[in-house]
Amino acid sequence: MKWDSLRILLKIAAMKKSVVKFFDVKTAYLNGILNEELYMEPPKGYELRSNKVFKINKSIYGLPQSGRCWYNKFSEILAQAGLKKLKSDPSVYTKRAGKEFIHIGMIL
């Protein structure tokens, strides 16, 4: 999320005296879904009988794609819940619920 977007969301919350919640998804990067075949060498100290590699089935820490995989998965969940992505900041989602608004910002 852009810093300007965060400041705007906090300003709106302060003006409307809204509740602001922050949370951390502890294993976010481990929940992404890879859309490509990737392989890796075994970790140091792991003994193999022959020259083999491991196929990576899900995103893992240290993998450059892991952040994008998590973003895509969480974006899909938010879209299914009816939230719309802002054009000005693709990490901010909003939904109108009657006279109220729900705003969610993602920081990876």
PDB file of C-alpha atoms in Angstrom:
ATOM      1  CA  MET A   1       0.000   0.000   0.000  1.00  0.00           C
ATOM      2  CA  LYS A   2       1.240   3.468  -0.813  1.00  0.00           C
ATOM      3  CA  TRP A   3       2.011   5.693   2.176  1.00  0.00           C
ATOM      4  CA  ASP A   4      -0.369   8.352   0.859  1.00  0.00           C
ATOM      5  CA  SER A   5      -3.155   5.754   0.790  1.00  0.00           C
ATOM      6  CA  LEU A   6      -2.446   4.778   4.392  1.00  0.00           C
ATOM      7  CA  ARG A   7      -2.518   8.418   5.503  1.00  0.00           C
ATOM      8  CA  ILE A   8      -5.818   9.000   3.671  1.00  0.00           C
ATOM      9  CA  LEU A   9      -7.413   5.890   5.206  1.00  0.00           C
ATOM     10  CA  LEU A  10      -6.296   6.940   8.695  1.00  0.00           C
ATOM     11  CA  LYS A  11      -7.588  10.489   8.106  1.00  0.00           C
ATOM     12  CA  ILE A  12     -10.997   9.146   7.005  1.00  0.00           C
ATOM     13  CA  ALA A  13     -11.116   6.878  10.055  1.00  0.00           C
ATOM     14  CA  ALA A  14     -10.251   9.776  12.377  1.00  0.00           C
ATOM     15  CA  MET A  15     -12.889  12.057  10.829  1.00  0.00           C
ATOM     16  CA  LYS A  16     -15.599   9.390  11.098  1.00  0.00           C
ATOM     17  CA  LYS A  17     -14.345   8.123  14.473  1.00  0.00           C
ATOM     18  CA  SER A  18     -14.139   4.653  12.968  1.00  0.00           C
ATOM     19  CA  VAL A  19     -12.462   1.611  14.418  1.00  0.00           C
ATOM     20  CA  VAL A  20      -9.055   0.915  12.854  1.00  0.00           C
ATOM     21  CA  LYS A  21      -7.613  -2.575  13.078  1.00  0.00           C
ATOM     22  CA  PHE A  22      -4.224  -3.851  11.995  1.00  0.00           C
ATOM     23  CA  PHE A  23      -3.370  -7.511  11.718  1.00  0.00           C
ATOM     24  CA  ASP A  24      -0.555  -9.704  10.552  1.00  0.00           C
ATOM     25  CA  VAL A  25      -1.085 -12.940   8.673  1.00  0.00           C
ATOM     26  CA  LYS A  26       1.709 -14.944  10.288  1.00  0.00           C
ATOM     27  CA  THR A  27       2.279 -17.469   7.509  1.00  0.00           C
ATOM     28  CA  ALA A  28       1.010 -15.403   4.582  1.00  0.00           C
ATOM     29  CA  TYR A  29       3.863 -16.269   2.237  1.00  0.00           C
ATOM     30  CA  LEU A  30       3.292 -19.979   2.851  1.00  0.00           C
ATOM     31  CA  ASN A  31      -0.331 -19.769   1.696  1.00  0.00           C
ATOM     32  CA  GLY A  32       0.236 -18.526  -1.833  1.00  0.00           C
ATOM     33  CA  ILE A  33      -0.375 -20.757  -4.821  1.00  0.00           C
ATOM     34  CA  LEU A  34       2.373 -21.122  -7.418  1.00  0.00           C
ATOM     35  CA  ASN A  35       1.281 -20.966 -11.037  1.00  0.00           C
ATOM     36  CA  GLU A  36       4.517 -22.357 -12.422  1.00  0.00           C
ATOM     37  CA  GLU A  37       6.784 -25.378 -11.979  1.00  0.00           C
ATOM     38  CA  LEU A  38       9.790 -24.645  -9.784  1.00  0.00           C
ATOM     39  CA  TYR A  39      12.532 -26.900  -8.472  1.00  0.00           C
ATOM     40  CA  MET A  40      15.233 -26.416  -5.860  1.00  0.00           C
ATOM     41  CA  GLU A  41      18.311 -28.173  -4.618  1.00  0.00           C
ATOM     42  CA  PRO A  42      17.941 -29.885  -1.238  1.00  0.00           C
ATOM     43  CA  PRO A  43      18.949 -27.848   1.825  1.00  0.00           C
ATOM     44  CA  LYS A  44      22.482 -28.214   3.168  1.00  0.00           C
ATOM     45  CA  GLY A  45      22.778 -31.210   5.445  1.00  0.00           C
ATOM     46  CA  TYR A  46      19.960 -33.081   3.733  1.00  0.00           C
ATOM     47  CA  GLU A  47      21.401 -36.290   2.349  1.00  0.00           C
ATOM     48  CA  LEU A  48      20.217 -37.741  -0.935  1.00  0.00           C
ATOM     49  CA  ARG A  49      21.337 -41.005  -2.484  1.00  0.00           C
ATOM     50  CA  SER A  50      21.505 -39.521  -5.962  1.00  0.00           C
ATOM     51  CA  ASN A  51      21.544 -36.185  -7.756  1.00  0.00           C
ATOM     52  CA  LYS A  52      17.918 -35.154  -7.159  1.00  0.00           C
ATOM     53  CA  VAL A  53      16.042 -31.898  -6.779  1.00  0.00           C
ATOM     54  CA  PHE A  54      12.814 -30.997  -4.980  1.00  0.00           C
ATOM     55  CA  LYS A  55       9.702 -29.771  -6.744  1.00  0.00           C
ATOM     56  CA  ILE A  56       8.164 -26.749  -4.994  1.00  0.00           C
ATOM     57  CA  ASN A  57       4.380 -27.159  -4.767  1.00  0.00           C
ATOM     58  CA  LYS A  58       3.505 -24.001  -2.781  1.00  0.00           C
ATOM     59  CA  SER A  59       5.106 -20.639  -2.181  1.00  0.00           C
ATOM     60  CA  ILE A  60       7.829 -20.581   0.477  1.00  0.00           C
ATOM     61  CA  TYR A  61       9.863 -17.959   2.312  1.00  0.00           C
ATOM     62  CA  GLY A  62      12.757 -16.658   0.251  1.00  0.00           C
ATOM     63  CA  LEU A  63      11.067 -17.324  -3.073  1.00  0.00           C
ATOM     64  CA  PRO A  64      10.777 -14.058  -5.055  1.00  0.00           C
ATOM     65  CA  GLN A  65       7.264 -15.003  -6.248  1.00  0.00           C
ATOM     66  CA  SER A  66       5.876 -15.665  -2.749  1.00  0.00           C
ATOM     67  CA  GLY A  67       4.730 -12.095  -2.081  1.00  0.00           C
ATOM     68  CA  ARG A  68       2.910 -11.909  -5.409  1.00  0.00           C
ATOM     69  CA  CYS A  69       1.319 -15.347  -4.828  1.00  0.00           C
ATOM     70  CA  TRP A  70      -0.045 -14.230  -1.453  1.00  0.00           C
ATOM     71  CA  TYR A  71      -1.260 -10.907  -2.888  1.00  0.00           C
ATOM     72  CA  ASN A  72      -3.125 -12.734  -5.670  1.00  0.00           C
ATOM     73  CA  LYS A  73      -4.755 -15.181  -3.258  1.00  0.00           C
ATOM     74  CA  PHE A  74      -5.827 -12.515  -0.758  1.00  0.00           C
ATOM     75  CA  SER A  75      -7.064 -10.267  -3.592  1.00  0.00           C
ATOM     76  CA  GLU A  76      -9.254 -13.102  -4.822  1.00  0.00           C
ATOM     77  CA  ILE A  77     -10.706 -13.598  -1.325  1.00  0.00           C
ATOM     78  CA  LEU A  78     -11.475  -9.876  -0.999  1.00  0.00           C
ATOM     79  CA  ALA A  79     -13.089  -9.785  -4.454  1.00  0.00           C
ATOM     80  CA  GLN A  80     -15.290 -12.763  -3.527  1.00  0.00           C
ATOM     81  CA  ALA A  81     -16.391 -10.787  -0.453  1.00  0.00           C
ATOM     82  CA  GLY A  82     -17.479  -7.939  -2.735  1.00  0.00           C
ATOM     83  CA  LEU A  83     -14.603  -5.530  -2.153  1.00  0.00           C
ATOM     84  CA  LYS A  84     -13.348  -3.496  -5.114  1.00  0.00           C
ATOM     85  CA  LYS A  85      -9.701  -2.711  -5.814  1.00  0.00           C
ATOM     86  CA  LEU A  86      -8.859   0.998  -6.126  1.00  0.00           C
ATOM     87  CA  LYS A  87      -7.387   2.042  -9.473  1.00  0.00           C
ATOM     88  CA  SER A  88      -5.117   4.542  -7.715  1.00  0.00           C
ATOM     89  CA  ASP A  89      -3.652   1.886  -5.391  1.00  0.00           C
ATOM     90  CA  PRO A  90      -4.110  -1.838  -6.162  1.00  0.00           C
ATOM     91  CA  SER A  91      -3.365  -2.715  -2.527  1.00  0.00           C
ATOM     92  CA  VAL A  92      -6.435  -0.881  -1.200  1.00  0.00           C
ATOM     93  CA  TYR A  93      -9.916  -2.401  -1.346  1.00  0.00           C
ATOM     94  CA  THR A  94     -13.240  -0.843  -0.462  1.00  0.00           C
ATOM     95  CA  LYS A  95     -16.876  -1.851  -0.132  1.00  0.00           C
ATOM     96  CA  ARG A  96     -19.990   0.115   0.640  1.00  0.00           C
ATOM     97  CA  ALA A  97     -22.318  -1.484   3.179  1.00  0.00           C
ATOM     98  CA  GLY A  98     -25.413   0.718   3.395  1.00  0.00           C
ATOM     99  CA  LYS A  99     -24.218   4.128   4.587  1.00  0.00           C
ATOM    100  CA  GLU A 100     -20.940   2.700   5.840  1.00  0.00           C
ATOM    101  CA  PHE A 101     -17.732   1.856   4.018  1.00  0.00           C
ATOM    102  CA  ILE A 102     -15.214  -0.900   4.594  1.00  0.00           C
ATOM    103  CA  HIS A 103     -11.614  -0.146   3.633  1.00  0.00           C
ATOM    104  CA  ILE A 104      -8.828  -2.731   3.618  1.00  0.00           C
ATOM    105  CA  GLY A 105      -5.213  -1.963   2.793  1.00  0.00           C
ATOM    106  CA  MET A 106      -2.489  -4.557   2.281  1.00  0.00           C
ATOM    107  CA  ILE A 107       1.143  -4.026   3.156  1.00  0.00           C
ATOM    108  CA  LEU A 108       3.443  -6.814   2.007  1.00  0.00           C
TER     109      LEU A 108
END
